[in-house]
mmCIF file of C-alpha atoms in Angstrom:
data_model
loop_
_atom_site.group_PDB
_atom_site.id
_atom_site.type_symbol
_atom_site.label_atom_id
_atom_site.label_comp_id
_atom_site.label_asym_id
_atom_site.label_seq_id
_atom_site.Cartn_x
_atom_site.Cartn_y
_atom_site.Cartn_z
ATOM 1 C CA ALA A 1 -79.130 16.514 36.969
ATOM 2 C CA HIS A 2 -82.159 14.059 38.679
ATOM 3 C CA LEU A 3 -84.576 14.979 40.830
ATOM 4 C CA LEU A 4 -86.804 12.353 43.351
ATOM 5 C CA LEU A 5 -89.695 13.819 44.524
ATOM 6 C CA PHE A 6 -92.121 12.102 47.014
ATOM 7 C CA GLY A 7 -94.939 12.897 48.766
ATOM 8 C CA PRO A 8 -98.498 11.679 49.483
ATOM 9 C CA THR A 9 -101.286 12.414 47.485
ATOM 10 C CA GLY A 10 -102.230 15.947 47.274
ATOM 11 C CA ALA A 11 -99.175 17.600 48.818
ATOM 12 C CA GLY A 12 -98.282 19.679 45.434
ATOM 13 C CA LYS A 13 -95.878 17.103 44.324
ATOM 14 C CA SER A 14 -97.273 18.010 40.528
ATOM 15 C CA ALA A 15 -97.414 21.851 41.571
ATOM 16 C CA THR A 16 -94.198 21.576 42.430
ATOM 17 C CA LEU A 17 -92.787 20.244 39.653
ATOM 18 C CA CYS A 18 -94.552 22.403 37.337
ATOM 19 C CA ALA A 19 -93.158 25.515 39.141
ATOM 20 C CA VAL A 20 -89.500 24.124 38.645
ATOM 21 C CA LEU A 21 -90.177 22.849 35.348
ATOM 22 C CA SER A 22 -90.989 26.742 34.050
ATOM 23 C CA GLN A 23 -88.323 27.930 35.841
ATOM 24 C CA MET A 24 -85.879 25.667 34.450
ATOM 25 C CA MET A 25 -87.803 26.146 30.917
ATOM 26 C CA ALA A 26 -86.932 30.011 31.190
ATOM 27 C CA VAL A 27 -83.612 29.655 32.218
ATOM 28 C CA HIS A 28 -82.055 27.023 30.197
ATOM 29 C CA ARG A 29 -84.549 25.568 27.296
ATOM 30 C CA PRO A 30 -83.995 22.279 27.589
ATOM 31 C CA ARG A 31 -85.294 19.052 25.598
ATOM 32 C CA LEU A 32 -87.844 18.527 28.275
ATOM 33 C CA PHE A 33 -90.071 14.887 28.394
ATOM 34 C CA ILE A 34 -92.692 14.126 30.565
ATOM 35 C CA ALA A 35 -94.350 11.163 31.315
ATOM 36 C CA GLU A 36 -97.013 10.463 33.325
ATOM 37 C CA ALA A 37 -100.387 8.797 34.386
ATOM 38 C CA GLY A 38 -103.185 11.699 34.690
ATOM 39 C CA ASN A 39 -102.861 14.887 32.922
ATOM 40 C CA SER A 40 -100.985 16.748 35.520
ATOM 41 C CA PHE A 41 -98.610 18.819 32.926
ATOM 42 C CA GLY A 42 -101.469 19.421 30.428
ATOM 43 C CA LEU A 43 -101.807 23.119 31.292
ATOM 44 C CA LEU A 44 -98.124 23.316 31.773
ATOM 45 C CA ALA A 45 -97.528 22.532 28.150
ATOM 46 C CA ASP A 46 -100.407 24.456 27.110
ATOM 47 C CA TYR A 47 -98.790 27.444 28.491
ATOM 48 C CA PHE A 48 -95.004 26.551 26.949
ATOM 49 C CA GLU A 49 -97.242 26.062 23.506
ATOM 50 C CA SER A 50 -98.623 29.245 24.097
ATOM 51 C CA LEU A 51 -94.936 30.993 24.633
ATOM 52 C CA GLY A 52 -93.737 29.977 21.281
ATOM 53 C CA LEU A 53 -92.075 26.401 22.342
ATOM 54 C CA SER A 54 -92.682 23.477 20.522
ATOM 55 C CA VAL A 55 -94.835 21.007 22.191
ATOM 56 C CA ASN A 56 -96.140 17.628 20.774
ATOM 57 C CA LYS A 57 -98.084 15.870 23.174
ATOM 58 C CA ILE A 58 -99.413 12.424 22.862
ATOM 59 C CA SER A 59 -101.817 10.399 25.024
ATOM 60 C CA VAL A 60 -100.703 6.681 24.922
ATOM 61 C CA LYS A 61 -103.414 4.609 26.029
ATOM 62 C CA PRO A 62 -104.901 0.976 25.625
ATOM 63 C CA GLY A 63 -106.750 1.337 22.274
ATOM 64 C CA SER A 64 -105.680 4.537 21.076
ATOM 65 C CA GLY A 65 -104.066 3.232 18.463
ATOM 66 C CA VAL A 66 -100.922 5.369 19.128
ATOM 67 C CA SER A 67 -97.025 3.778 18.943
ATOM 68 C CA LEU A 68 -93.937 5.662 19.199
ATOM 69 C CA PRO A 69 -91.517 5.052 16.654
ATOM 70 C CA PRO A 70 -88.425 4.140 18.459
ATOM 71 C CA PHE A 71 -86.731 4.892 14.869
ATOM 72 C CA ALA A 72 -87.712 7.827 13.844
ATOM 73 C CA ASP A 73 -84.826 10.166 13.646
ATOM 74 C CA ALA A 74 -82.763 7.491 11.653
ATOM 75 C CA TYR A 75 -83.203 9.715 8.335
ATOM 76 C CA LYS A 76 -81.422 12.279 9.900
ATOM 77 C CA LEU A 77 -78.515 9.587 10.115
ATOM 78 C CA VAL A 78 -78.198 9.474 6.217
ATOM 79 C CA GLU A 79 -78.484 13.148 6.044
ATOM 80 C CA GLU A 80 -75.616 13.644 8.548
ATOM 81 C CA GLY A 81 -73.571 11.413 6.486
ATOM 82 C CA GLN A 82 -73.057 8.269 8.522
ATOM 83 C CA THR A 83 -71.986 5.277 6.614
ATOM 84 C CA LEU A 84 -71.430 1.958 7.514
ATOM 85 C CA GLN A 85 -67.273 2.829 7.687
ATOM 86 C CA ASP A 86 -68.178 4.926 10.894
ATOM 87 C CA VAL A 87 -68.853 1.990 12.998
ATOM 88 C CA ASP A 88 -65.491 1.223 15.096
ATOM 89 C CA GLU A 89 -65.953 -1.781 17.470
ATOM 90 C CA GLN A 90 -62.970 0.086 19.566
ATOM 91 C CA ALA A 91 -64.366 3.738 19.605
ATOM 92 C CA LEU A 92 -67.974 2.346 21.258
ATOM 93 C CA PRO A 93 -68.235 4.189 24.864
ATOM 94 C CA GLU A 94 -68.656 2.192 27.770
ATOM 95 C CA ILE A 95 -72.462 1.395 28.283
ATOM 96 C CA ASP A 96 -72.577 3.225 31.698
ATOM 97 C CA GLU A 97 -70.347 6.130 30.330
ATOM 98 C CA GLY A 98 -73.153 8.926 30.394
ATOM 99 C CA ASP A 99 -71.692 12.347 29.150
ATOM 100 C CA GLU A 100 -73.575 15.021 31.099
ATOM 101 C CA GLU A 101 -71.735 17.943 29.464
ATOM 102 C CA GLU A 102 -72.452 16.437 25.582
ATOM 103 C CA ASP A 103 -75.093 19.248 23.625
ATOM 104 C CA GLN A 104 -74.854 17.058 20.326
ATOM 105 C CA ARG A 105 -77.257 14.384 19.997
ATOM 106 C CA ASP A 106 -75.475 10.876 19.349
ATOM 107 C CA ILE A 107 -78.751 9.457 17.654
ATOM 108 C CA LEU A 108 -76.916 6.525 17.024
ATOM 109 C CA GLY A 109 -76.471 5.709 20.347
ATOM 110 C CA GLU A 110 -80.427 6.649 21.049
ATOM 111 C CA MET A 111 -81.171 4.096 18.291
ATOM 112 C CA GLU A 112 -79.065 1.595 20.018
ATOM 113 C CA ILE A 113 -79.852 1.958 23.665
ATOM 114 C CA SER A 114 -83.371 1.199 21.817
ATOM 115 C CA ALA A 115 -82.257 -1.836 19.739
ATOM 116 C CA ARG A 116 -80.947 -3.335 22.960
ATOM 117 C CA MET A 117 -84.030 -2.791 25.052
ATOM 118 C CA MET A 118 -85.530 -4.872 22.321
ATOM 119 C CA ILE A 119 -83.027 -7.388 22.088
ATOM 120 C CA THR A 120 -82.385 -8.144 25.773
ATOM 121 C CA GLY A 121 -86.193 -7.686 26.648
ATOM 122 C CA GLY A 122 -84.193 -5.038 29.253
ATOM 123 C CA ASP A 123 -83.155 -7.675 31.095
ATOM 124 C CA PRO A 124 -79.764 -7.067 33.053
ATOM 125 C CA LYS A 125 -77.955 -10.576 32.790
ATOM 126 C CA GLU A 126 -78.715 -10.146 28.905
ATOM 127 C CA GLU A 127 -77.288 -6.836 28.968
ATOM 128 C CA ALA A 128 -74.159 -7.153 30.807
ATOM 129 C CA ALA A 129 -73.484 -10.261 28.324
ATOM 130 C CA LEU A 130 -73.259 -8.221 25.560
ATOM 131 C CA LYS A 131 -69.842 -7.395 24.339
ATOM 132 C CA ARG A 132 -68.416 -4.515 21.881
ATOM 133 C CA ALA A 133 -68.822 -6.599 19.066
ATOM 134 C CA ASP A 134 -72.276 -7.335 19.269
ATOM 135 C CA ARG A 135 -73.397 -3.488 20.179
ATOM 136 C CA ALA A 136 -70.857 -2.840 16.679
ATOM 137 C CA MET A 137 -73.066 -5.052 14.995
ATOM 138 C CA ILE A 138 -76.180 -3.721 16.015
ATOM 139 C CA ARG A 139 -75.061 -0.158 15.411
ATOM 140 C CA GLU A 140 -74.146 -1.656 11.688
ATOM 141 C CA ALA A 141 -77.461 -3.288 11.605
ATOM 142 C CA LEU A 142 -79.137 0.066 12.473
ATOM 143 C CA LEU A 143 -77.010 1.737 9.231
ATOM 144 C CA ILE A 144 -78.055 -0.651 7.362
ATOM 145 C CA ALA A 145 -81.744 -0.597 7.769
ATOM 146 C CA THR A 146 -81.319 3.055 8.205
ATOM 147 C CA HIS A 147 -79.900 3.339 4.792
ATOM 148 C CA THR A 148 -82.411 0.847 3.086
ATOM 149 C CA THR A 149 -85.191 2.451 4.622
ATOM 150 C CA TYR A 150 -83.970 5.703 3.377
ATOM 151 C CA ARG A 151 -83.485 4.840 -0.171
ATOM 152 C CA GLU A 152 -87.096 3.683 -0.054
ATOM 153 C CA GLY A 153 -88.950 6.696 1.063
ATOM 154 C CA ARG A 154 -90.113 5.187 4.095
ATOM 155 C CA GLN A 155 -89.907 5.836 8.303
ATOM 156 C CA MET A 156 -87.701 2.655 9.840
ATOM 157 C CA LEU A 157 -89.500 0.240 12.099
ATOM 158 C CA PRO A 158 -87.986 -2.090 14.035
ATOM 159 C CA ALA A 159 -88.501 -4.998 11.256
ATOM 160 C CA ASP A 160 -86.103 -3.641 9.500
ATOM 161 C CA LEU A 161 -83.585 -3.658 11.865
ATOM 162 C CA GLN A 162 -84.876 -7.138 12.244
ATOM 163 C CA THR A 163 -84.047 -7.981 9.023
ATOM 164 C CA ALA A 164 -81.115 -6.096 8.777
ATOM 165 C CA LEU A 165 -79.323 -8.184 11.112
ATOM 166 C CA TRP A 166 -80.858 -11.547 9.533
ATOM 167 C CA GLU A 167 -78.734 -10.236 6.599
ATOM 168 C CA ILE A 168 -75.663 -10.236 9.043
ATOM 169 C CA SER A 169 -76.564 -13.617 10.372
ATOM 170 C CA ARG A 170 -76.443 -15.139 6.834
ATOM 171 C CA ASP A 171 -73.084 -13.259 5.441
ATOM 172 C CA SER A 172 -70.862 -16.005 4.814
ATOM 173 C CA GLN A 173 -67.595 -13.395 4.718
ATOM 174 C CA ARG A 174 -68.133 -12.685 8.393
ATOM 175 C CA ASN A 175 -66.905 -14.620 11.372
ATOM 176 C CA GLU A 176 -68.972 -17.591 12.001
ATOM 177 C CA VAL A 177 -68.609 -17.003 16.045
ATOM 178 C CA ARG A 178 -70.031 -13.519 15.287
ATOM 179 C CA ARG A 179 -72.714 -14.077 12.839
#
């Protein structure tokens, strides 16, 4: 479900959203992410926490030293037993496909989206130019980096993905066009 809420300053947009989010949380218990400028939802988060819900508040401001790790859940792929053999170019979903009804998290898919944003810089033309083979190679590099960092006992960083892509590009066993 999607919602777009417009209104002038002071119209009650935040108050309306607090009411809607409280109802939604009471009925559905979704995984909820709120990104905002200001602190309109800080009290709502405190309220959810008082009810025993898991709440993680992060303030990202210039100079705060906080960075959000895009591959924080990479270790779960290893624990789930995903290997390079699981990357099947033909089985990749279309980029625009969205399975609204799927409850199972696709961690590798989420990581691929983050990686594509980094690689293309969010440019729609570059994103459209990516082929299935490119996406499969990104997923393969993600798994290589994931397994490497898991063995080393540390969190995967974008630099680890870069290293894995660099290794793939130097692999003489691969088709030169795809490197």
